[in-house]
XYZ file of C-alpha atoms in Angstrom:
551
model
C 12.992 20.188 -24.287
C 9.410 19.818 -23.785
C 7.559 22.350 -21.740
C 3.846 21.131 -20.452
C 0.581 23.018 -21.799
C -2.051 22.039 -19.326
C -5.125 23.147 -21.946
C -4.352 21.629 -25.314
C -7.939 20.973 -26.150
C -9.139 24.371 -27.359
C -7.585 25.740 -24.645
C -10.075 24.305 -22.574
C -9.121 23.429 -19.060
C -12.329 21.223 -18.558
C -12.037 19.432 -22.469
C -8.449 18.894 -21.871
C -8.995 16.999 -18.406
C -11.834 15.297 -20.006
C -9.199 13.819 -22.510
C -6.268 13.123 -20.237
C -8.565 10.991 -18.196
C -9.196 8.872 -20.817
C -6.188 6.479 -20.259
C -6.754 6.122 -17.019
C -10.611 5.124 -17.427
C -9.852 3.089 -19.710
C -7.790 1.225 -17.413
C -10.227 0.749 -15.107
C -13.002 -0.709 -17.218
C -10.853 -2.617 -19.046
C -9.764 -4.374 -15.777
C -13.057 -3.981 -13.669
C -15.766 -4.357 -16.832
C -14.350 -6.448 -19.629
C -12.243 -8.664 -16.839
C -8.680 -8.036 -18.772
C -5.798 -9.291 -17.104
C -4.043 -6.358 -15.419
C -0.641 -6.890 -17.613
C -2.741 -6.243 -20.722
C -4.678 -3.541 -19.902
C -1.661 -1.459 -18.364
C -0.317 -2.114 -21.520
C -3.278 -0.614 -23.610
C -3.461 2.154 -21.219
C 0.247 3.213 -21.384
C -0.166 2.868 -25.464
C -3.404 5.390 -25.070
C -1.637 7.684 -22.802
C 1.686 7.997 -25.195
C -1.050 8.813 -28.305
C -2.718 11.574 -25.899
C 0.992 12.815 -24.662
C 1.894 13.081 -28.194
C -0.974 13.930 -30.256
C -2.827 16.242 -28.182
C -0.503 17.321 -25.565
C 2.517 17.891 -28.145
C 5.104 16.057 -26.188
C 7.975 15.041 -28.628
C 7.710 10.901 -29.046
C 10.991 10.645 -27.742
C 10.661 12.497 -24.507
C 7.660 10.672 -24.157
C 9.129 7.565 -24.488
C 11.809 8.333 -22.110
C 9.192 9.183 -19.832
C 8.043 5.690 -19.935
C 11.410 4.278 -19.525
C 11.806 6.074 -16.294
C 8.217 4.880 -14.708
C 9.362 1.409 -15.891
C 12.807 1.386 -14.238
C 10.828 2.804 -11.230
C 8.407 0.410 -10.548
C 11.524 -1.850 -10.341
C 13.467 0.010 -7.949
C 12.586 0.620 -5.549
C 8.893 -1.032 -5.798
C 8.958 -4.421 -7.459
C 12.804 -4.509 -5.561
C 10.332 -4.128 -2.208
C 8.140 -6.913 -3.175
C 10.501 -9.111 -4.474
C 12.330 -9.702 -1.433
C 9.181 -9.727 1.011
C 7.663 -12.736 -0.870
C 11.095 -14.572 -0.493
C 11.271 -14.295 2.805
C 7.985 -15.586 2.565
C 8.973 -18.726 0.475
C 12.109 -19.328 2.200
C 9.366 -19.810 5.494
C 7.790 -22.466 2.904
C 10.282 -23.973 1.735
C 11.252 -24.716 5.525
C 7.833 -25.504 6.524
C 8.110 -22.816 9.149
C 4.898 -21.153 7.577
C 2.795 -24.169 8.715
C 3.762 -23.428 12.457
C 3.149 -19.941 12.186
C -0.561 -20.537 10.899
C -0.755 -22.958 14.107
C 0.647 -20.336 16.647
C -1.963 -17.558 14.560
C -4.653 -19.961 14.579
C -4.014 -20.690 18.837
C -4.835 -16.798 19.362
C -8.379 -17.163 18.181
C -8.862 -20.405 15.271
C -11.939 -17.766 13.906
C -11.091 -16.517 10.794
C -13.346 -13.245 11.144
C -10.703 -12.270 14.310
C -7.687 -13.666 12.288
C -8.301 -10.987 9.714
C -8.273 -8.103 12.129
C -5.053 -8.931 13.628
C -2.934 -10.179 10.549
C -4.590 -7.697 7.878
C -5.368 -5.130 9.690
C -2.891 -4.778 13.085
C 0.430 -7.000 11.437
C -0.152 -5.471 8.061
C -0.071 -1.923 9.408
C 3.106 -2.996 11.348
C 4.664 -4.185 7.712
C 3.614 -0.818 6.442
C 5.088 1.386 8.372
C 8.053 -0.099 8.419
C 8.321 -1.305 4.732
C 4.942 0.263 3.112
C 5.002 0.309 -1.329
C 3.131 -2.942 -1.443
C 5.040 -5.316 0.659
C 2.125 -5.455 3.664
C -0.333 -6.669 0.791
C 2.136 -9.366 -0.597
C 2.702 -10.693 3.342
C -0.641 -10.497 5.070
C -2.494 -12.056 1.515
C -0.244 -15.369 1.938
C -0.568 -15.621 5.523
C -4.663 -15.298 5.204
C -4.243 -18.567 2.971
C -2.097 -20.073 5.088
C -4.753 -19.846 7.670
C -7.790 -21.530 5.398
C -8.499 -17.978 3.467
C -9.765 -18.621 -0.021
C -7.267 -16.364 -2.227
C -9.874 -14.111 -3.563
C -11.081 -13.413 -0.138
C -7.442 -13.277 1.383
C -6.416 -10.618 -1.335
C -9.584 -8.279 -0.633
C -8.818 -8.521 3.294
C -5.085 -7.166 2.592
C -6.347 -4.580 -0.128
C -8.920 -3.233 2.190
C -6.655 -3.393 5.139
C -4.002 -1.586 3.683
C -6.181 1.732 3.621
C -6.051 3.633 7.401
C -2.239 3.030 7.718
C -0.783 4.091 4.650
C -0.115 7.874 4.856
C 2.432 6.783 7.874
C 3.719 3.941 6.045
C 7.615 3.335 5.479
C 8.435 5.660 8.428
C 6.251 8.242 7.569
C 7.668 8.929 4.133
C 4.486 10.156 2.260
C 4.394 12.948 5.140
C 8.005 13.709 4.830
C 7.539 13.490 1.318
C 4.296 16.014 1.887
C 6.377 18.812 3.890
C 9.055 19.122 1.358
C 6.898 20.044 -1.891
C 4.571 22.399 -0.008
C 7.202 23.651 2.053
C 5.021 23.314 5.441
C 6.412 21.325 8.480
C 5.819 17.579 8.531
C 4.952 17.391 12.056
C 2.268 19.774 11.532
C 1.296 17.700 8.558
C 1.552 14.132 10.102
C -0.806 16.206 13.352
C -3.474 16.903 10.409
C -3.363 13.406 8.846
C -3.133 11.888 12.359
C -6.775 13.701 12.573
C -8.592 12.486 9.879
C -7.474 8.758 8.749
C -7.955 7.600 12.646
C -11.449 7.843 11.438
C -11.019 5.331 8.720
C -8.995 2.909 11.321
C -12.335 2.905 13.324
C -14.141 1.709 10.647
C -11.575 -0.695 8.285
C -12.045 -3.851 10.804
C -15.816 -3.971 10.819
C -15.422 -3.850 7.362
C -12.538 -6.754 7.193
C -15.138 -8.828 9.952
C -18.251 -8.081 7.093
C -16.029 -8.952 4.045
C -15.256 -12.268 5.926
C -19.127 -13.068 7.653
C -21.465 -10.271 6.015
C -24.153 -9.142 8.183
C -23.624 -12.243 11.067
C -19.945 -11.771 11.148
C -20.619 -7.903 12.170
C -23.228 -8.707 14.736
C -21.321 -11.922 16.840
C -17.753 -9.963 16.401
C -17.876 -6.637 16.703
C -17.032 -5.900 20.134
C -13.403 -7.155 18.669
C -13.649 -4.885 15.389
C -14.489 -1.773 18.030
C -12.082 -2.342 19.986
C -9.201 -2.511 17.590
C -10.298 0.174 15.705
C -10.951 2.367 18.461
C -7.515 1.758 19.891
C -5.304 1.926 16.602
C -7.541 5.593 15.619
C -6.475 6.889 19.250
C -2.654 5.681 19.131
C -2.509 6.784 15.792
C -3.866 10.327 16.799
C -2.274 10.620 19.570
C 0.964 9.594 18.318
C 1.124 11.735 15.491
C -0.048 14.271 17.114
C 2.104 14.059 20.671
C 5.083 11.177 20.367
C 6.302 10.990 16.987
C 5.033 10.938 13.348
C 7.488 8.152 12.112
C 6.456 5.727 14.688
C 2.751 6.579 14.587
C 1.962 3.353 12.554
C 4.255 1.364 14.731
C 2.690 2.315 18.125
C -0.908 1.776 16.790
C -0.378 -1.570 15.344
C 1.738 -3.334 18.808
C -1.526 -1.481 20.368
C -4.454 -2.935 18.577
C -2.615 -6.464 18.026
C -2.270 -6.541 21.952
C -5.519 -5.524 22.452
C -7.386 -8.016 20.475
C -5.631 -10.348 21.710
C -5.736 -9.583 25.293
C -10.166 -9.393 24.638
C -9.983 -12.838 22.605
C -8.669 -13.984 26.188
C -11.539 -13.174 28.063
C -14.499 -13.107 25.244
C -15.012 -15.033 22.575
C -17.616 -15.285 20.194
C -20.696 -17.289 20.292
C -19.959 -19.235 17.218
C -16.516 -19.615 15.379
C -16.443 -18.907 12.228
C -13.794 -20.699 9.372
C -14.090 -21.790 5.522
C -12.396 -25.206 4.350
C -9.529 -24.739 1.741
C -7.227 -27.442 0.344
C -4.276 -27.290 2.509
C -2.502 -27.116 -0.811
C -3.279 -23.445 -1.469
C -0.821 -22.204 1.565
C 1.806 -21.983 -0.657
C 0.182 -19.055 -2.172
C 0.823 -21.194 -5.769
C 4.151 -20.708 -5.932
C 5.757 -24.005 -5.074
C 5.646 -26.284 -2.595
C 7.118 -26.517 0.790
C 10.466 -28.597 0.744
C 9.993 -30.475 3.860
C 8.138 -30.289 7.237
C 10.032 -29.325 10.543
C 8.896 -32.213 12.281
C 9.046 -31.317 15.223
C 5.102 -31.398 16.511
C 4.951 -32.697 19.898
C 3.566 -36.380 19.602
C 1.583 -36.101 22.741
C -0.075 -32.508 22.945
C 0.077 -31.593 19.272
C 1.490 -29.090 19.783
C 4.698 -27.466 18.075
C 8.013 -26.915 20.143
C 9.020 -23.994 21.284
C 12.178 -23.919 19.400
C 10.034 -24.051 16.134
C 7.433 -21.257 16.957
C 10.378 -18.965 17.937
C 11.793 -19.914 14.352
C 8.641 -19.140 12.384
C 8.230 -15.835 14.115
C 11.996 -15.082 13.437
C 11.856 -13.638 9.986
C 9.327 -10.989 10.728
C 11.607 -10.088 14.169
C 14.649 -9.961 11.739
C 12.737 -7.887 9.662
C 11.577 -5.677 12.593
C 14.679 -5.546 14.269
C 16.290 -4.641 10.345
C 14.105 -1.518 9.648
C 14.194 -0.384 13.270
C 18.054 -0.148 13.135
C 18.123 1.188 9.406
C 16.048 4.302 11.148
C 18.683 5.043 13.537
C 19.941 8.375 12.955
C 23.526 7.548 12.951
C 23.041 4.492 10.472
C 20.816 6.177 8.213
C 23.215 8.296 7.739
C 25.891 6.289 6.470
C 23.892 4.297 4.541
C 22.419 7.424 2.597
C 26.047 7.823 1.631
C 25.347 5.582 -1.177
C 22.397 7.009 -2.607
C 22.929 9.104 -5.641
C 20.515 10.801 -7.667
C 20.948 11.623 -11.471
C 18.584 13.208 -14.313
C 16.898 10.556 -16.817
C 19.152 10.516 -19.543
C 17.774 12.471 -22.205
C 14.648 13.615 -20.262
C 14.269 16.958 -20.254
C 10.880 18.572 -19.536
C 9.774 22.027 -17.985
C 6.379 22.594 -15.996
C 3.891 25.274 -17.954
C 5.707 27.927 -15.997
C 9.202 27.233 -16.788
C 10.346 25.432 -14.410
C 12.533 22.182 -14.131
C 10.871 19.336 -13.249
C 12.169 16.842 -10.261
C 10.283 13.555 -11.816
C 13.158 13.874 -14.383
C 15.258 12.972 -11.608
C 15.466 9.737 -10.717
C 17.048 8.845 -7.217
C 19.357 5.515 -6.629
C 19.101 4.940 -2.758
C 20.771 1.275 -2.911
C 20.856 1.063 0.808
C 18.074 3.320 2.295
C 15.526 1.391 -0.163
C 13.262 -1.034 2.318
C 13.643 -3.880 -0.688
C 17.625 -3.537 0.200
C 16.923 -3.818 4.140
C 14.367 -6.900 3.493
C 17.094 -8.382 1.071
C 19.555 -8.142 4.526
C 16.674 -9.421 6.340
C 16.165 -12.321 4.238
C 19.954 -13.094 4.393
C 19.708 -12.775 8.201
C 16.390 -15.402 7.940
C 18.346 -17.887 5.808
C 20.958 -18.147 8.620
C 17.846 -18.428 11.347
C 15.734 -21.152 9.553
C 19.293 -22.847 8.672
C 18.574 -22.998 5.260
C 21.485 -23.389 2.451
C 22.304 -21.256 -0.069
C 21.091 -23.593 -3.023
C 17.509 -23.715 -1.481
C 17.477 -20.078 -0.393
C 18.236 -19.309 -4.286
C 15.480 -21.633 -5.557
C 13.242 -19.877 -3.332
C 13.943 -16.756 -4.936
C 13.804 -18.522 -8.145
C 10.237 -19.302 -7.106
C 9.318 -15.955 -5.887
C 10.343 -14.648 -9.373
C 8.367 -16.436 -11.293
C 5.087 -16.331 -9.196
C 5.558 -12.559 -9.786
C 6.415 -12.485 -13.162
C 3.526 -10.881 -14.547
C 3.117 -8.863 -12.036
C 6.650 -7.442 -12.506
C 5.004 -6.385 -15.937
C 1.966 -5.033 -15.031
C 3.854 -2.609 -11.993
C 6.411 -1.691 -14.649
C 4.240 -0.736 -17.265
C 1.503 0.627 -14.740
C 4.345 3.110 -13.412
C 5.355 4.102 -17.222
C 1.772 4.974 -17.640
C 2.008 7.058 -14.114
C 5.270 8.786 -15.640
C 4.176 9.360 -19.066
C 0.529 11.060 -17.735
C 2.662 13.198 -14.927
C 5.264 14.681 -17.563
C 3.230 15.409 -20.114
C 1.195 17.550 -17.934
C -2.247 14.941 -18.202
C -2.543 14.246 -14.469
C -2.091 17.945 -13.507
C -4.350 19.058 -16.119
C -6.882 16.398 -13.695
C -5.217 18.469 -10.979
C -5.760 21.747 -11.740
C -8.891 21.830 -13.208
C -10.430 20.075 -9.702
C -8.628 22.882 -8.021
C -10.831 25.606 -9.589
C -13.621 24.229 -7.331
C -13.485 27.394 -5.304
C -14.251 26.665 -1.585
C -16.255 23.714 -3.112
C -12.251 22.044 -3.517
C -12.661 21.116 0.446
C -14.569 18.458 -0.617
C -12.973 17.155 -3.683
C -8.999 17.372 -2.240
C -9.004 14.015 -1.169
C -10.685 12.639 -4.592
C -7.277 14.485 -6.041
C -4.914 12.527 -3.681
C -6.720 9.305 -4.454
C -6.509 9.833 -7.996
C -2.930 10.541 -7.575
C -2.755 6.779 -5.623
C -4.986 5.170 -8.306
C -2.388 6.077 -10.407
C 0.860 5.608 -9.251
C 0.020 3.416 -6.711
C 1.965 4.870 -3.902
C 0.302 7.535 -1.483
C 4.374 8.751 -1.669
C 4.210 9.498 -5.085
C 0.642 11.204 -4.875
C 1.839 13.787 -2.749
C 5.098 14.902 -4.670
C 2.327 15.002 -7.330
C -0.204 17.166 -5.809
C 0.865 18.305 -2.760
C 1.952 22.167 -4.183
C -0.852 21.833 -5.961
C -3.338 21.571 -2.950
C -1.165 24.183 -1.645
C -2.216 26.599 -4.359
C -5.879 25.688 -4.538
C -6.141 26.466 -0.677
C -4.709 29.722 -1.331
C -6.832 30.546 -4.438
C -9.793 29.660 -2.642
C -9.270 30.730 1.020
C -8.572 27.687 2.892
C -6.129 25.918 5.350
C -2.936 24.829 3.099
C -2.574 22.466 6.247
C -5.921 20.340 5.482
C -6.067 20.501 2.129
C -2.477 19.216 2.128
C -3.538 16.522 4.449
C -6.392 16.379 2.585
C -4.298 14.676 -0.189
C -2.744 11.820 1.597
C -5.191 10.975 3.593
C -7.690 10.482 0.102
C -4.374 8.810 -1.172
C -4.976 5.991 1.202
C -7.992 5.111 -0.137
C -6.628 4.588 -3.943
C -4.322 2.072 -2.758
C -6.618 -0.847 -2.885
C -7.712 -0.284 -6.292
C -4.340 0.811 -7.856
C -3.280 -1.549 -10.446
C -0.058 -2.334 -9.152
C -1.080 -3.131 -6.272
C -3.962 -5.430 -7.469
C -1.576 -7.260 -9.687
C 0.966 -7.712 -6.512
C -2.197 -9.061 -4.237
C -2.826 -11.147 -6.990
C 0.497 -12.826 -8.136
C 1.035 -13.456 -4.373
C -2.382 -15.446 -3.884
C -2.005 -17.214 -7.229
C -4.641 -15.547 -8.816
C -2.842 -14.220 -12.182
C -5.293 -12.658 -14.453
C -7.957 -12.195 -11.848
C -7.254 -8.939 -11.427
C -10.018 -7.302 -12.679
C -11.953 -9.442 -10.280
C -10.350 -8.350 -7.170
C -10.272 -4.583 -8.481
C -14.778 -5.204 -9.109
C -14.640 -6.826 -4.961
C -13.003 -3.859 -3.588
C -14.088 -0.496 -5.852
C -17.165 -0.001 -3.677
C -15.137 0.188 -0.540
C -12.716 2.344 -2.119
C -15.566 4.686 -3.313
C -17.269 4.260 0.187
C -14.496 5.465 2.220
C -13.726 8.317 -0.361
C -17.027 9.400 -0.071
C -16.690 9.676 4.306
C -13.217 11.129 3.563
C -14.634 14.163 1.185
C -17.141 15.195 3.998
C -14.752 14.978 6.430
C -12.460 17.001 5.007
C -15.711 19.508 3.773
C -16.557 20.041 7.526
C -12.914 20.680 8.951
C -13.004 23.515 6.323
C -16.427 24.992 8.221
C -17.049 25.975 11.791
C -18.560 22.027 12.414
C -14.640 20.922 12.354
C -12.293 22.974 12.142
C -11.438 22.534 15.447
C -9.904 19.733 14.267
C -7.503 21.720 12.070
C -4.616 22.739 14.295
C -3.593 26.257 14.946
């Protein structure tokens, strides 16, 4: 057994965070400064973290390495299982040439890319994440950006940044679910608080989606779209969460703002379009090639048949229709009956106090998991695009090995996450942040995106911190509510630099190894938002806000 010490270094709180950081700085410059590709520099990081873990924090070598084991197995399952199957519905779409109609039908809305980035990054990708969320919104909305003339590095920042405002609702709410059960407050409450602070993010992400596309012009000839999607996303958001339902908050907002852009792009338009030239070769996201057109444009008008548009937006109604039913409360149900939850063989570690630890745990929901439902989804889109078995399977085949190193780097990324959590490293972070006093107002949310940066899921982050924010409201005489929501809403914001999901955004826009790249294109918007989310959450916790903060 291995019981965590959370001030090994001269029993030091601040000397022993300053030395559990270390692995995960490391990762970070050796991605964003000296350019490494992602695989290798998780793999550096996870061999710094085990010599910290071990050396300094006196964790035996093999629970350690049983630690790792489990982060590995679960950045498979459910993660990587997530992605897997979201990029082969993709490539099945490919492989039919049903991907080239839907970039038609996208491009008839509005053929400007600036607008095309607010309603597939932004309004569809939200849309993915709440219903699937862990990564598969980034993997879709990155491929259909090239598909539409994106250059990958640009299509990969639009989904990263995108994938921000969204997130604490994403996959049915689970982060907020997630949220109520460690801290033991309600998750309506919760998902109220959250559903007051990140609509202020959704007013700003598409402006900032329009000015990664067009800079400074793009901002000035387009905004009146960027407002008005933000503007109506932030209110169904908030007044979803706060009034209707938390689960479908991220479902609401996204049919909202999609309809809404495209009911302006109707009547307004731009002065000037805006759109880059790509080699049409780049579509398939460089994995493979499409095995055959549809051929079925109308000669006369150009135009694709009906029959075909309906069959290119099929998948993602399968996939709709899919999660929607898996949320019934009567099918849930029976498909939770084979979930099954068992302790890490051999793992057995005790928090500082004593007390058993539920990351040793590690939970088997075969059916519940979204990568299952978008596995019955793709099987469903197979029979729709009338596509055999043989070329459904090379498909996959393809998807496989456009992810392979990506696979890696999420594995090992997550056995870093594990090993730093269960030797007590990232509460160490934790805990020495929360002796901030009042000042911890403003640096909750820095503690929920560290927990994101991390582990990559906003999920994860909470079941990490969320008693912890708990306690550090209490020490320091503030709302457990907003410093709760405090860390999921941060959370968000670590998403887009998280290594795992940098190396998913990456191996989906064949850009393997340029990790480090995309990670140095979106830090400052990552830090930027942080920075509005801090003071945001600084004023709720004085008379200027906390109004905000419900009774």
């Amino acid at each position: 057994m291995y019981q965590q010490v959370l001030d090994p270094v001269a029993g030091s709180l601040a000397w022993s965070a300053a030395v559990a950081a270390v692995p995960l700085l490391l990762l970070f410059v050796l991605l964003g400064a000296l350019k490494m590709t992602a695989w290798k520099a998780s793999l550096i990081s996870l061999a710094v973290s085990v010599a910290v873990a071990v050396l300094v924090y006196g964790m035996p070598v093999g629970q350690t390495l049983l630690a790792a084991t489990e982060g590995a197995a679960f950045g498979f399952f459910p993660i990587l299982w997530i992605v897997i199957n979201a990029i082969w519905v993709y490539q099945m779409t490919v492989e039919t040439g049903h991907f080239d109609v839907l970039r038609r039908s996208f491009s008839s809305v509005s053929d400007d890319q600036r607008i095309q980035a607010i309603i597939i990054a932004f309004s569809f990708g939200a849309l993915i994440e709440a219903l699937a969320g862990f990564g598969t919104p980034v993997a879709v909305t990155s491929v259909m950006l090239m598909a539409l003339g994106f250059k990958p590095l640009k299509a990969a920042v639009l989904a990263l940044v995108a994938n921000t405002a969204p997130v604490a609702f994403g996959a049915m709410a689970t982060p907020i679910i997630t949220l109520g059960k460690v801290t033991g407050l309600d998750s309506d409450d919760l998902g109220a608080m959250v559903g007051r602070q990140t609509p202020i993010l959704a007013l700003l992400v598409p402006l900032a989606l329009v000015a990664i596309v067009d800079g400074k012009r793009g901002m000035r000839e387009t905004w009146p779209v960027a407002v008005i999607c933000g503007v109506v996303f932030a209110v169904a958001q908030y007044a979803t969460s706060n009034f209707l339902s938390v689960p479908l908050a991220d479902v609401v907002a996204s049919l909202l703002s999609a309809a809404a852009v495209v009911g302006v792009v109707r009547v307004w338009r731009p002065r000037n379009s805006y759109s880059e030239a790509v080699a049409a070769s780049t579509a398939t996201g460089g994995g493979g090639t499409s095995g055959g057109s549809v051929g079925t444009v109308d000669e006369l008008d150009g135009r694709d048949s009906r029959a075909d548009v309906v069959k290119a937006y099929a998948p993602y109604a399968i996939i709709i229709a899919v999660f929607v039913v898996c949320q019934i409360s009567a099918v849930k149900k029976l498909l939770e009956a084979a979930t099954f939850s068992i302790a890490w063989p051999g793992l057995n570690v005790v928090t500082a106090d004593g007390e058993p630890l539920s990351l040793t745990k590690f939970s088997l929901n075969l059916l519940t998991t979204p990568g299952t439902q978008m596995l019955i989804a793709g099987l469903l889109t197979m029979i729709a695009l009338r596509l055999s078995a043989p070329r459904a399977l090379k498909a996959y085949g393809v998807t496989l090995h456009q992810l392979r190193w990506a696979i890696v780097t999420v594995m090992t990324v997550l056995a870093l996450a594990f090993v730093m959590n269960l030797s007590g490293q990232t509460i160490t972070l934790g805990t020495w942040m929360a002796g901030a006093g009042t000042a911890f107002a403003l640096l909750s949310p820095i503690l929920g995106w560290l927990g994101v940066a991390v582990t990559g899921s906003d999920t994860s982050a909470n079941s990490l911190f969320g008693a912890l924010q708990v306690t550090a409201a209490d020490q320091a005489g503030l709302s457990q509510l907003l410093m709760a929501a405090s860390n999921s809403s941060g959370g968000v914001l670590g998403k887009m630099i998280s290594p795992q999901n940098l190396a998913i955004a990456a191996a989906a826009v064949g850009l393997d190894g340029k990790e480090g790249e995309i990670f140095r294109r979106v830090v400052l918007w990552s830090l930027g938002f942080l920075v509005l989310m801090c003071a945001l959450s600084a004023l709720q916790a004085t008379p200027v806000l906390s109004w905000m903060v419900p009774s």
